[in-house]
Amino acid sequence: LVGISSITHANFIYDWLFEYSAHKAYESSNYVKANQDWTELLLQNPYDPSLNYNIGLGFYQQKKYDEALSCFTRAIEHVKNNQ
């Protein structure tokens, strides 16, 4: 049981660090880095609407409007599917 708890705790810290790093990068206008971090988290949870939305914001700031729209659409779909 201790091993499972340790793994869960380590995953939480790993996820938190990527999320923190992504937000800091976004705040610094480093949208490419922010999207890299959010994409890493999305690999673990592809149905997370907030991650899809955040990545969309990063693409929007980079003027990659088609990619942004795709992410926003996925975010909306995932919200609808989770209700």
Tab-separated table of N, CA and C in Angstrom:
chain	number	residue	atom	x	y	z
A	1	LEU	N	0.808	-1.196	0.000
A	1	LEU	CA	0.000	0.000	0.000
A	1	LEU	C	0.856	1.268	0.000
A	2	VAL	N	1.953	1.232	0.657
A	2	VAL	CA	2.811	2.412	0.695
A	2	VAL	C	3.334	2.722	-0.695
A	3	GLY	N	3.674	1.692	-1.452
A	3	GLY	CA	4.179	1.898	-2.809
A	3	GLY	C	3.165	2.580	-3.701
A	4	ILE	N	1.920	2.173	-3.631
A	4	ILE	CA	0.869	2.781	-4.457
A	4	ILE	C	0.657	4.229	-4.042
A	5	SER	N	0.633	4.481	-2.754
A	5	SER	CA	0.457	5.840	-2.272
A	5	SER	C	1.605	6.731	-2.732
A	6	SER	N	2.812	6.222	-2.701
A	6	SER	CA	3.980	6.988	-3.127
A	6	SER	C	3.904	7.307	-4.614
A	7	ILE	N	3.466	6.338	-5.408
A	7	ILE	CA	3.343	6.552	-6.849
A	7	ILE	C	2.285	7.610	-7.129
A	8	THR	N	1.153	7.514	-6.459
A	8	THR	CA	0.087	8.491	-6.644
A	8	THR	C	0.572	9.886	-6.271
A	9	HIS	N	1.278	9.991	-5.174
A	9	HIS	CA	1.817	11.276	-4.730
A	9	HIS	C	2.824	11.813	-5.746
A	10	ALA	N	3.686	10.945	-6.254
A	10	ALA	CA	4.686	11.362	-7.246
A	10	ALA	C	4.001	11.845	-8.518
A	11	ASN	N	2.949	11.152	-8.959
A	11	ASN	CA	2.225	11.587	-10.154
A	11	ASN	C	1.571	12.943	-9.941
A	12	PHE	N	1.016	13.159	-8.756
A	12	PHE	CA	0.402	14.446	-8.442
A	12	PHE	C	1.440	15.559	-8.519
A	13	ILE	N	2.598	15.341	-7.942
A	13	ILE	CA	3.662	16.354	-7.958
A	13	ILE	C	4.130	16.607	-9.386
A	14	TYR	N	4.308	15.541	-10.159
A	14	TYR	CA	4.729	15.650	-11.562
A	14	TYR	C	3.720	16.496	-12.338
A	15	ASP	N	2.445	16.185	-12.199
A	15	ASP	CA	1.401	16.931	-12.892
A	15	ASP	C	1.371	18.388	-12.448
A	16	TRP	N	1.491	18.603	-11.145
A	16	TRP	CA	1.468	19.954	-10.622
A	16	TRP	C	2.633	20.767	-11.177
A	17	LEU	N	3.813	20.181	-11.255
A	17	LEU	CA	4.980	20.900	-11.773
A	17	LEU	C	4.794	21.292	-13.231
A	18	PHE	N	4.245	20.379	-14.043
A	18	PHE	CA	3.990	20.717	-15.446
A	18	PHE	C	2.942	21.813	-15.554
A	19	GLU	N	1.895	21.730	-14.752
A	19	GLU	CA	0.839	22.745	-14.777
A	19	GLU	C	1.404	24.105	-14.362
A	20	TYR	N	2.182	24.123	-13.306
A	20	TYR	CA	2.804	25.367	-12.833
A	20	TYR	C	3.721	25.943	-13.902
A	21	SER	N	4.562	25.080	-14.473
A	21	SER	CA	5.495	25.506	-15.517
A	21	SER	C	4.745	26.078	-16.716
A	22	ALA	N	3.660	25.425	-17.108
A	22	ALA	CA	2.875	25.895	-18.251
A	22	ALA	C	2.285	27.278	-17.977
A	23	HIS	N	1.718	27.468	-16.789
A	23	HIS	CA	1.124	28.765	-16.468
A	23	HIS	C	2.183	29.862	-16.404
A	24	LYS	N	3.333	29.559	-15.842
A	24	LYS	CA	4.413	30.545	-15.780
A	24	LYS	C	4.885	30.906	-17.186
A	25	ALA	N	5.025	29.901	-18.045
A	25	ALA	CA	5.443	30.151	-19.427
A	25	ALA	C	4.413	31.023	-20.140
A	26	TYR	N	3.136	30.710	-19.956
A	26	TYR	CA	2.072	31.486	-20.592
A	26	TYR	C	2.109	32.937	-20.110
A	27	GLU	N	2.251	33.122	-18.806
A	27	GLU	CA	2.316	34.481	-18.243
A	27	GLU	C	3.507	35.264	-18.785
A	28	SER	N	4.565	34.549	-19.174
A	28	SER	CA	5.769	35.180	-19.720
A	28	SER	C	5.718	35.287	-21.240
A	29	SER	N	4.554	34.991	-21.811
A	29	SER	CA	4.346	35.019	-23.269
A	29	SER	C	5.155	33.964	-24.012
A	30	ASN	N	5.568	32.927	-23.309
A	30	ASN	CA	6.263	31.804	-23.943
A	30	ASN	C	5.220	30.726	-24.247
A	31	TYR	N	4.421	30.998	-25.259
A	31	TYR	CA	3.274	30.154	-25.565
A	31	TYR	C	3.669	28.777	-26.087
A	32	VAL	N	4.802	28.703	-26.755
A	32	VAL	CA	5.274	27.397	-27.249
A	32	VAL	C	5.595	26.486	-26.068
A	33	LYS	N	6.320	27.012	-25.093
A	33	LYS	CA	6.666	26.223	-23.900
A	33	LYS	C	5.422	25.849	-23.111
A	34	ALA	N	4.503	26.791	-22.971
A	34	ALA	CA	3.263	26.510	-22.247
A	34	ALA	C	2.525	25.352	-22.919
A	35	ASN	N	2.405	25.410	-24.238
A	35	ASN	CA	1.707	24.342	-24.948
A	35	ASN	C	2.442	23.013	-24.849
A	36	GLN	N	3.757	23.043	-24.822
A	36	GLN	CA	4.514	21.793	-24.646
A	36	GLN	C	4.178	21.149	-23.305
A	37	ASP	N	4.141	21.953	-22.259
A	37	ASP	CA	3.833	21.422	-20.919
A	37	ASP	C	2.393	20.931	-20.835
A	38	TRP	N	1.462	21.724	-21.356
A	38	TRP	CA	0.059	21.298	-21.315
A	38	TRP	C	-0.167	20.047	-22.170
A	39	THR	N	0.555	19.951	-23.280
A	39	THR	CA	0.431	18.759	-24.133
A	39	THR	C	0.954	17.528	-23.413
A	40	GLU	N	1.999	17.681	-22.649
A	40	GLU	CA	2.526	16.560	-21.854
A	40	GLU	C	1.458	16.056	-20.883
A	41	LEU	N	0.757	16.967	-20.254
A	41	LEU	CA	-0.324	16.580	-19.336
A	41	LEU	C	-1.505	15.983	-20.096
A	42	LEU	N	-1.756	16.499	-21.285
A	42	LEU	CA	-2.873	16.014	-22.091
A	42	LEU	C	-2.666	14.565	-22.515
A	43	LEU	N	-1.426	14.155	-22.656
A	43	LEU	CA	-1.137	12.754	-22.999
A	43	LEU	C	-1.667	11.807	-21.927
A	44	GLN	N	-1.670	12.264	-20.689
A	44	GLN	CA	-2.156	11.449	-19.580
A	44	GLN	C	-3.672	11.548	-19.421
A	45	ASN	N	-4.249	12.656	-19.860
A	45	ASN	CA	-5.687	12.869	-19.688
A	45	ASN	C	-6.237	13.626	-20.905
A	46	PRO	N	-6.385	12.943	-22.044
A	46	PRO	CA	-6.770	13.621	-23.283
A	46	PRO	C	-8.180	14.206	-23.277
A	47	TYR	N	-8.999	13.836	-22.296
A	47	TYR	CA	-10.377	14.331	-22.245
A	47	TYR	C	-10.557	15.488	-21.268
A	48	ASP	N	-9.461	16.055	-20.802
A	48	ASP	CA	-9.528	17.168	-19.856
A	48	ASP	C	-9.860	18.453	-20.619
A	49	PRO	N	-11.066	18.992	-20.405
A	49	PRO	CA	-11.460	20.193	-21.148
A	49	PRO	C	-10.547	21.396	-20.881
A	50	SER	N	-10.106	21.561	-19.640
A	50	SER	CA	-9.293	22.735	-19.331
A	50	SER	C	-7.932	22.681	-20.020
A	51	LEU	N	-7.351	21.494	-20.139
A	51	LEU	CA	-6.074	21.384	-20.851
A	51	LEU	C	-6.261	21.693	-22.336
A	52	ASN	N	-7.325	21.155	-22.935
A	52	ASN	CA	-7.595	21.462	-24.339
A	52	ASN	C	-7.818	22.965	-24.530
A	53	TYR	N	-8.549	23.570	-23.617
A	53	TYR	CA	-8.804	25.010	-23.693
A	53	TYR	C	-7.502	25.804	-23.555
A	54	ASN	N	-6.681	25.445	-22.570
A	54	ASN	CA	-5.421	26.159	-22.362
A	54	ASN	C	-4.509	26.061	-23.578
A	55	ILE	N	-4.425	24.887	-24.157
A	55	ILE	CA	-3.603	24.716	-25.355
A	55	ILE	C	-4.174	25.583	-26.486
A	56	GLY	N	-5.502	25.637	-26.571
A	56	GLY	CA	-6.128	26.512	-27.560
A	56	GLY	C	-5.737	27.966	-27.366
A	57	LEU	N	-5.693	28.412	-26.102
A	57	LEU	CA	-5.264	29.783	-25.829
A	57	LEU	C	-3.822	30.014	-26.291
A	58	GLY	N	-2.976	29.030	-26.047
A	58	GLY	CA	-1.581	29.146	-26.489
A	58	GLY	C	-1.481	29.258	-28.003
A	59	PHE	N	-2.238	28.438	-28.705
A	59	PHE	CA	-2.243	28.520	-30.165
A	59	PHE	C	-2.816	29.861	-30.632
A	60	TYR	N	-3.864	30.316	-29.976
A	60	TYR	CA	-4.461	31.595	-30.348
A	60	TYR	C	-3.441	32.724	-30.219
A	61	GLN	N	-2.695	32.732	-29.114
A	61	GLN	CA	-1.679	33.765	-28.907
A	61	GLN	C	-0.568	33.700	-29.958
A	62	GLN	N	-0.352	32.512	-30.510
A	62	GLN	CA	0.654	32.339	-31.563
A	62	GLN	C	0.074	32.630	-32.957
A	63	LYS	N	-1.193	33.022	-32.995
A	63	LYS	CA	-1.916	33.292	-34.228
A	63	LYS	C	-2.099	32.032	-35.078
A	64	LYS	N	-2.144	30.890	-34.417
A	64	LYS	CA	-2.422	29.613	-35.074
A	64	LYS	C	-3.904	29.313	-34.836
A	65	TYR	N	-4.722	30.018	-35.571
A	65	TYR	CA	-6.155	30.041	-35.299
A	65	TYR	C	-6.854	28.708	-35.591
A	66	ASP	N	-6.433	28.006	-36.625
A	66	ASP	CA	-7.056	26.710	-36.911
A	66	ASP	C	-6.804	25.717	-35.780
A	67	GLU	N	-5.557	25.677	-35.281
A	67	GLU	CA	-5.231	24.789	-34.176
A	67	GLU	C	-5.985	25.200	-32.910
A	68	ALA	N	-6.081	26.509	-32.692
A	68	ALA	CA	-6.808	27.012	-31.520
A	68	ALA	C	-8.275	26.593	-31.580
A	69	LEU	N	-8.892	26.769	-32.735
A	69	LEU	CA	-10.295	26.399	-32.888
A	69	LEU	C	-10.502	24.907	-32.642
A	70	SER	N	-9.592	24.096	-33.130
A	70	SER	CA	-9.675	22.650	-32.915
A	70	SER	C	-9.626	22.317	-31.424
A	71	CYS	N	-8.733	22.957	-30.698
A	71	CYS	CA	-8.623	22.718	-29.252
A	71	CYS	C	-9.867	23.200	-28.513
A	72	PHE	N	-10.367	24.376	-28.872
A	72	PHE	CA	-11.569	24.895	-28.219
A	72	PHE	C	-12.763	23.977	-28.478
A	73	THR	N	-12.854	23.474	-29.701
A	73	THR	CA	-13.949	22.561	-30.052
A	73	THR	C	-13.860	21.280	-29.232
A	74	ARG	N	-12.637	20.732	-29.104
A	74	ARG	CA	-12.450	19.528	-28.281
A	74	ARG	C	-12.815	19.795	-26.831
A	75	ALA	N	-12.438	20.958	-26.325
A	75	ALA	CA	-12.764	21.299	-24.935
A	75	ALA	C	-14.274	21.307	-24.730
A	76	ILE	N	-15.001	21.916	-25.653
A	76	ILE	CA	-16.466	21.962	-25.547
A	76	ILE	C	-17.050	20.560	-25.627
A	77	GLU	N	-16.542	19.745	-26.551
A	77	GLU	CA	-17.042	18.374	-26.682
A	77	GLU	C	-16.820	17.575	-25.406
A	78	HIS	N	-15.659	17.751	-24.788
A	78	HIS	CA	-15.353	16.996	-23.569
A	78	HIS	C	-16.212	17.462	-22.392
A	79	VAL	N	-16.538	18.738	-22.365
A	79	VAL	CA	-17.441	19.234	-21.310
A	79	VAL	C	-18.821	18.624	-21.502
A	80	LYS	N	-19.305	18.644	-22.741
A	80	LYS	CA	-20.636	18.086	-23.027
A	80	LYS	C	-20.695	16.595	-22.690
A	81	ASN	N	-19.626	15.862	-22.996
A	81	ASN	CA	-19.602	14.418	-22.749
A	81	ASN	C	-19.518	14.077	-21.255
A	82	ASN	N	-19.028	15.006	-20.452
A	82	ASN	CA	-18.882	14.747	-19.012
A	82	ASN	C	-20.093	15.192	-18.210
A	83	GLN	N	-21.092	15.751	-18.846
A	83	GLN	CA	-22.274	16.218	-18.105
A	83	GLN	C	-23.274	15.116	-17.942
